[in-house]
Amino acid sequence: MIVVEAIKEIQEKVSEFRLQGKSIGFVPTMGYLHEGHLSLMEQARKENDIVVLSIFVNPLQFGPNEDFDSYPRNIDRDEDLARNAGVDLLFYPTTSEMYPHKKLSVSVKVNERVDVLCGKQRSGHFDGVATVVTKLFNIVLPHKVYFGMKDAQQVAVIDGLIQDLNIPVELVPLETIREEDGLAKSSRNVYLTKKERKEAAKLYEGLNLAKEAVRNGVSDPEIVKKIVVEHITNETSGKIDYVELYSYPELETISVISGKVIIALAVKFTKARLIDNITFVV
Amino acid sequence: MIVVEAIKEIQEKVSEFRLQGKSIGFVPTMGYLHEGHLSLMEQARKENDIVVLSIFVNPLQFGPNEDFDSYPRNIDRDEDLARNAGVDLLFYPTTSEMYPHKKLSVSVKVNERVDVLCGKQRSGHFDGVATVVTKLFNIVLPHKVYFGMKDAQQVAVIDGLIQDLNIPVELVPLETIREEDGLAKSSRNVYLTKKERKEAAKLYEGLNLAKEAVRNGVSDPEIVKKIVVEHITNETSGKIDYVELYSYPELETISVISGKVIIALAVKFTKARLIDNITFVV
């Protein structure tokens, strides 16, 4: 595995690979890798000649009151994990390599699929995501890019980005990887207390209760959301940020549940805000 | 020359060329080609294996009161000119091919180099330019892209776009092509009356008087701008939109003229608004 910090260097390498007709699979991350990331790398390894992993904690997607400084980092461990997962190129740029100027003269703005779920409360978050992902696409020039469905809104936004800017890359969304009790893997799970960690399994339980209700014929989004809210309220000490239901990936409000839908939630614990979701076709 | 309307088709063709190791030169235009465009195509022809020309009148960069509907079009003539100029691929998409959805879920926003010159009065214009150019870059995947310095602010914005989004393309700005009397070539010159056409030569004359003054030691931007304003006011029936002087390509206000600068102007005639500029190093 080669570790590259300079944009110019990785651009030269991937251009060479492309000229050799090699396919490039790309896994963009903010590091502190967990099994969710590993599943993306494994899939990329299966489907491509070259696997590129990027680790970059992108300041642009953190709000002023969010956890940019305290976001967990461990590059040595990440390097070992990436090497073992068969990554060929690890792109690990500094902030000044990615953002050399005080202000970006242009940026990517997300107009749709953004004023719902996490985007509603995180003004500018997805602009930051879309901007850095566009930059990374231009730097890595991948044929396929891998994202986890844990952040389903991010997948929806990236889907819109790729379509509307005609980015020549195939988006491969992969299922959320879960702990044995159902909790979605996340870098932020380390912030949970022991008691909260146990309660956190109830989030996925609530989503499944809702899905079951839909399968049993409930078609009113309000009733379905209430099932999730009540389960989490009764079973955990977490504070619900939102429980929402939309069409997917358009993320539009629906009055009757049909087609592909997402039920998504965010719940705040003492030091961690967890998100989870399920998508399914009715 | 092959004429392609479908994005998918041109993406397939350019991918093939790239795999063959061929260099791609790209000239994006809104059509109604004149000698300015031809000089871009000629230069692209000299420097690349494959020359791609795009013709697309981009609605996104026209304001609600601007001339989108009446912007001159003549695709048959353009095709002949492009063929004679040695263009290999003419990309000529419909509006719905470029913008299949009612609203773009993401777009490119220009934050710098934009609240001056034409950008000041054309809110959203450069967002539209940056968005379509980003799309075209992703569709055509060029090694080099050619723009005329007639729209110097556009060149500055594209320069920022390429740098800040790490687009793997080399920007080649080419000098403004002029009529014998100095008037910059433009699709909009056809809208001038005979009298206005004669007067229009005074725009470039004014810019050169200003440059001469700087060469002779004048370093106050206000004095230099006044020279241009007075010349145009005295010699033409046009209405001055602006005469401005900035650093280039940053387009920042300067109090003393030094380094690379631009003097730029926009003048309204009855049915045509003309722009022109000169850049030089002091």
Tab-separated table of C-alpha atoms in Angstrom, chain B residues 70-282:
chain	number	residue	atom	x	y	z
B	70	SER	CA	-33.053	35.884	-28.844
B	71	TYR	CA	-29.422	34.761	-28.483
B	72	PRO	CA	-28.316	34.176	-32.087
B	73	ARG	CA	-28.225	30.547	-33.267
B	74	ASN	CA	-27.175	28.976	-36.568
B	75	ILE	CA	-26.237	25.345	-36.176
B	76	ASP	CA	-25.827	24.562	-39.899
B	77	ARG	CA	-23.290	27.334	-40.363
B	78	ASP	CA	-21.605	26.376	-37.074
B	79	GLU	CA	-21.266	22.768	-38.221
B	80	ASP	CA	-19.544	23.843	-41.430
B	81	LEU	CA	-17.183	26.150	-39.573
B	82	ALA	CA	-16.356	23.472	-37.009
B	83	ARG	CA	-15.709	20.866	-39.719
B	84	ASN	CA	-13.402	23.253	-41.559
B	85	ALA	CA	-11.569	24.043	-38.342
B	86	GLY	CA	-10.745	20.356	-37.912
B	87	VAL	CA	-13.074	19.589	-35.021
B	88	ASP	CA	-13.383	15.834	-34.444
B	89	LEU	CA	-16.422	15.768	-32.176
B	90	LEU	CA	-19.198	18.317	-32.007
B	91	PHE	CA	-21.250	17.958	-28.828
B	92	TYR	CA	-24.618	19.576	-29.430
B	93	PRO	CA	-27.019	18.602	-26.647
B	94	THR	CA	-30.605	19.686	-26.157
B	95	THR	CA	-31.565	21.594	-23.028
B	96	SER	CA	-33.378	18.542	-21.641
B	97	GLU	CA	-30.301	16.391	-22.244
B	98	MET	CA	-28.241	18.758	-20.108
B	99	TYR	CA	-30.994	19.507	-17.571
B	100	PRO	CA	-33.349	16.525	-17.444
B	101	HIS	CA	-34.926	17.495	-14.108
B	102	LYS	CA	-37.009	20.525	-13.224
B	103	LYS	CA	-34.435	21.583	-10.683
B	104	LEU	CA	-30.772	20.712	-10.241
B	105	SER	CA	-30.305	18.856	-6.970
B	106	VAL	CA	-26.799	20.320	-6.805
B	107	SER	CA	-25.124	23.241	-8.559
B	108	VAL	CA	-21.817	25.065	-8.486
B	109	LYS	CA	-21.697	28.347	-6.617
B	110	VAL	CA	-19.086	30.999	-7.311
B	111	ASN	CA	-18.007	32.777	-4.118
B	112	GLU	CA	-15.068	34.901	-5.272
B	113	ARG	CA	-14.108	36.953	-8.355
B	114	VAL	CA	-17.813	37.406	-8.969
B	115	ASP	CA	-19.131	40.577	-7.340
B	116	VAL	CA	-17.289	42.794	-9.804
B	117	LEU	CA	-17.522	43.623	-13.509
B	118	CYS	CA	-20.364	41.765	-15.252
B	119	GLY	CA	-20.948	39.510	-12.245
B	120	LYS	CA	-22.085	42.461	-10.145
B	121	GLN	CA	-25.137	43.073	-12.314
B	122	ARG	CA	-25.706	39.519	-13.458
B	123	SER	CA	-26.645	37.749	-10.264
B	124	GLY	CA	-26.289	34.008	-10.702
B	125	HIS	CA	-24.697	34.322	-14.147
B	126	PHE	CA	-21.355	32.865	-13.123
B	127	ASP	CA	-23.034	30.160	-11.009
B	128	GLY	CA	-24.707	29.103	-14.249
B	129	VAL	CA	-21.416	29.262	-16.145
B	130	ALA	CA	-19.516	27.315	-13.473
B	131	THR	CA	-22.264	24.687	-13.249
B	132	VAL	CA	-22.461	24.025	-16.988
B	133	VAL	CA	-18.678	24.078	-17.401
B	134	THR	CA	-18.296	21.557	-14.557
B	135	LYS	CA	-20.888	19.347	-16.258
B	136	LEU	CA	-19.118	19.725	-19.615
B	137	PHE	CA	-15.743	18.883	-18.066
B	138	ASN	CA	-17.238	15.699	-16.621
B	139	ILE	CA	-18.815	14.840	-19.956
B	140	VAL	CA	-15.873	15.641	-22.267
B	141	LEU	CA	-12.966	14.802	-19.872
B	142	PRO	CA	-10.570	17.164	-21.682
B	143	HIS	CA	-6.845	17.515	-21.057
B	144	LYS	CA	-6.920	21.155	-22.117
B	145	VAL	CA	-9.749	23.662	-22.324
B	146	TYR	CA	-9.691	26.850	-24.379
B	147	PHE	CA	-11.367	30.130	-23.465
B	148	GLY	CA	-11.053	33.578	-24.996
B	149	MET	CA	-9.854	36.472	-22.857
B	150	LYS	CA	-12.692	38.610	-24.183
B	151	ASP	CA	-14.695	37.456	-21.185
B	152	ALA	CA	-11.799	37.835	-18.758
B	153	GLN	CA	-13.997	37.445	-15.701
B	154	GLN	CA	-15.216	34.124	-17.040
B	155	VAL	CA	-11.585	33.024	-17.426
B	156	ALA	CA	-10.863	34.132	-13.846
B	157	VAL	CA	-13.890	32.222	-12.536
B	158	ILE	CA	-13.005	29.072	-14.504
B	159	ASP	CA	-9.426	29.367	-13.230
B	160	GLY	CA	-10.769	29.376	-9.654
B	161	LEU	CA	-13.170	26.517	-10.461
B	162	ILE	CA	-10.413	24.296	-11.835
B	163	GLN	CA	-8.103	25.039	-8.917
B	164	ASP	CA	-10.605	24.768	-6.087
B	165	LEU	CA	-12.434	21.675	-7.335
B	166	ASN	CA	-9.138	20.067	-8.477
B	167	ILE	CA	-10.451	19.499	-11.986
B	168	PRO	CA	-7.726	17.674	-13.932
B	169	VAL	CA	-7.676	20.012	-16.923
B	170	GLU	CA	-5.296	22.707	-18.117
B	171	LEU	CA	-6.875	26.106	-18.772
B	172	VAL	CA	-5.570	27.808	-21.914
B	173	PRO	CA	-6.735	31.436	-22.184
B	174	LEU	CA	-6.302	32.970	-25.648
B	175	GLU	CA	-6.155	36.601	-26.667
B	176	THR	CA	-9.299	38.405	-27.776
B	177	ILE	CA	-9.712	38.335	-31.538
B	178	ARG	CA	-10.564	41.741	-32.983
B	179	GLU	CA	-11.933	43.321	-36.108
B	180	GLU	CA	-9.508	45.463	-38.104
B	181	ASP	CA	-10.568	48.582	-36.221
B	182	GLY	CA	-10.037	46.909	-32.847
B	183	LEU	CA	-13.611	45.926	-31.928
B	184	ALA	CA	-13.631	42.595	-30.095
B	185	LYS	CA	-15.389	39.875	-32.090
B	186	SER	CA	-18.697	38.881	-30.531
B	187	SER	CA	-21.907	37.107	-31.506
B	188	ARG	CA	-23.727	40.185	-30.272
B	189	ASN	CA	-22.010	42.620	-32.690
B	190	VAL	CA	-24.721	41.813	-35.246
B	191	TYR	CA	-27.142	43.768	-33.103
B	192	LEU	CA	-25.244	47.060	-33.602
B	193	THR	CA	-26.575	49.709	-35.987
B	194	LYS	CA	-24.148	50.883	-38.653
B	195	LYS	CA	-23.395	54.058	-36.706
B	196	GLU	CA	-22.914	52.117	-33.451
B	197	ARG	CA	-20.646	49.597	-35.188
B	198	LYS	CA	-18.323	52.448	-36.147
B	199	GLU	CA	-18.387	53.947	-32.651
B	200	ALA	CA	-17.773	50.563	-31.053
B	201	ALA	CA	-14.119	50.666	-32.104
B	202	LYS	CA	-13.635	53.458	-29.576
B	203	LEU	CA	-13.993	50.992	-26.684
B	204	TYR	CA	-10.684	49.315	-27.415
B	205	GLU	CA	-9.153	52.699	-28.223
B	206	GLY	CA	-10.113	53.886	-24.745
B	207	LEU	CA	-8.576	50.812	-23.106
B	208	ASN	CA	-5.329	51.426	-25.000
B	209	LEU	CA	-5.253	55.090	-24.004
B	210	ALA	CA	-5.517	53.927	-20.385
B	211	LYS	CA	-2.757	51.373	-20.801
B	212	GLU	CA	-0.568	54.038	-22.400
B	213	ALA	CA	-1.191	56.339	-19.446
B	214	VAL	CA	-0.125	53.597	-17.033
B	215	ARG	CA	2.996	52.979	-19.125
B	216	ASN	CA	3.693	56.704	-18.849
B	217	GLY	CA	3.572	56.531	-15.055
B	218	VAL	CA	-0.042	57.052	-13.996
B	219	SER	CA	-0.627	54.669	-11.061
B	220	ASP	CA	-3.965	55.892	-9.664
B	221	PRO	CA	-6.788	53.558	-10.815
B	222	GLU	CA	-9.323	56.409	-10.628
B	223	ILE	CA	-7.403	58.543	-13.101
B	224	VAL	CA	-6.900	55.623	-15.450
B	225	LYS	CA	-10.595	54.706	-15.392
B	226	LYS	CA	-11.523	58.337	-16.029
B	227	ILE	CA	-9.459	58.335	-19.223
B	228	VAL	CA	-11.532	55.432	-20.557
B	229	VAL	CA	-14.864	56.856	-19.416
B	230	GLU	CA	-14.208	60.222	-21.037
B	231	HIS	CA	-13.058	58.720	-24.321
B	232	ILE	CA	-16.147	56.528	-24.626
B	233	THR	CA	-18.513	59.272	-23.485
B	234	ASN	CA	-17.067	61.730	-26.002
B	235	GLU	CA	-16.722	59.371	-28.934
B	236	THR	CA	-19.781	57.098	-28.779
B	237	SER	CA	-23.536	57.096	-28.193
B	238	GLY	CA	-23.165	54.080	-25.916
B	239	LYS	CA	-24.096	54.119	-22.244
B	240	ILE	CA	-21.310	52.998	-19.948
B	241	ASP	CA	-22.278	50.147	-17.628
B	242	TYR	CA	-18.885	50.081	-15.964
B	243	VAL	CA	-15.223	50.806	-16.421
B	244	GLU	CA	-13.226	48.991	-13.755
B	245	LEU	CA	-9.645	48.161	-12.864
B	246	TYR	CA	-8.555	45.197	-10.719
B	247	SER	CA	-5.729	42.805	-10.058
B	248	TYR	CA	-5.918	39.785	-12.355
B	249	PRO	CA	-7.031	37.010	-12.057
B	250	GLU	CA	-7.988	37.676	-8.413
B	251	LEU	CA	-10.222	40.623	-9.434
B	252	GLU	CA	-9.432	42.477	-6.242
B	253	THR	CA	-9.565	46.248	-5.862
B	254	ILE	CA	-6.156	47.905	-5.819
B	255	SER	CA	-5.248	51.430	-4.746
B	256	VAL	CA	-1.986	51.625	-6.706
B	257	ILE	CA	-1.561	49.976	-10.083
B	258	SER	CA	1.089	47.250	-9.993
B	259	GLY	CA	1.480	43.589	-10.909
B	260	LYS	CA	-0.955	42.014	-13.365
B	261	VAL	CA	-4.043	44.147	-13.825
B	262	ILE	CA	-7.179	44.223	-15.914
B	263	ILE	CA	-9.032	47.232	-17.223
B	264	ALA	CA	-12.484	46.125	-18.280
B	265	LEU	CA	-15.632	47.772	-19.527
B	266	ALA	CA	-19.197	47.169	-20.543
B	267	VAL	CA	-21.082	49.592	-22.771
B	268	LYS	CA	-24.716	49.432	-23.775
B	269	PHE	CA	-25.788	50.303	-27.288
B	270	THR	CA	-29.392	50.251	-28.482
B	271	LYS	CA	-29.677	46.480	-28.839
B	272	ALA	CA	-26.282	45.210	-27.766
B	273	ARG	CA	-24.248	45.338	-24.611
B	274	LEU	CA	-20.564	45.046	-25.478
B	275	ILE	CA	-17.739	44.049	-23.170
B	276	ASP	CA	-14.015	44.381	-23.638
B	277	ASN	CA	-10.831	44.433	-21.578
B	278	ILE	CA	-7.093	44.442	-21.628
B	279	THR	CA	-4.776	42.777	-19.131
B	280	PHE	CA	-1.140	43.712	-18.721
B	281	VAL	CA	1.696	43.548	-16.237
B	282	VAL	CA	3.046	46.745	-14.718
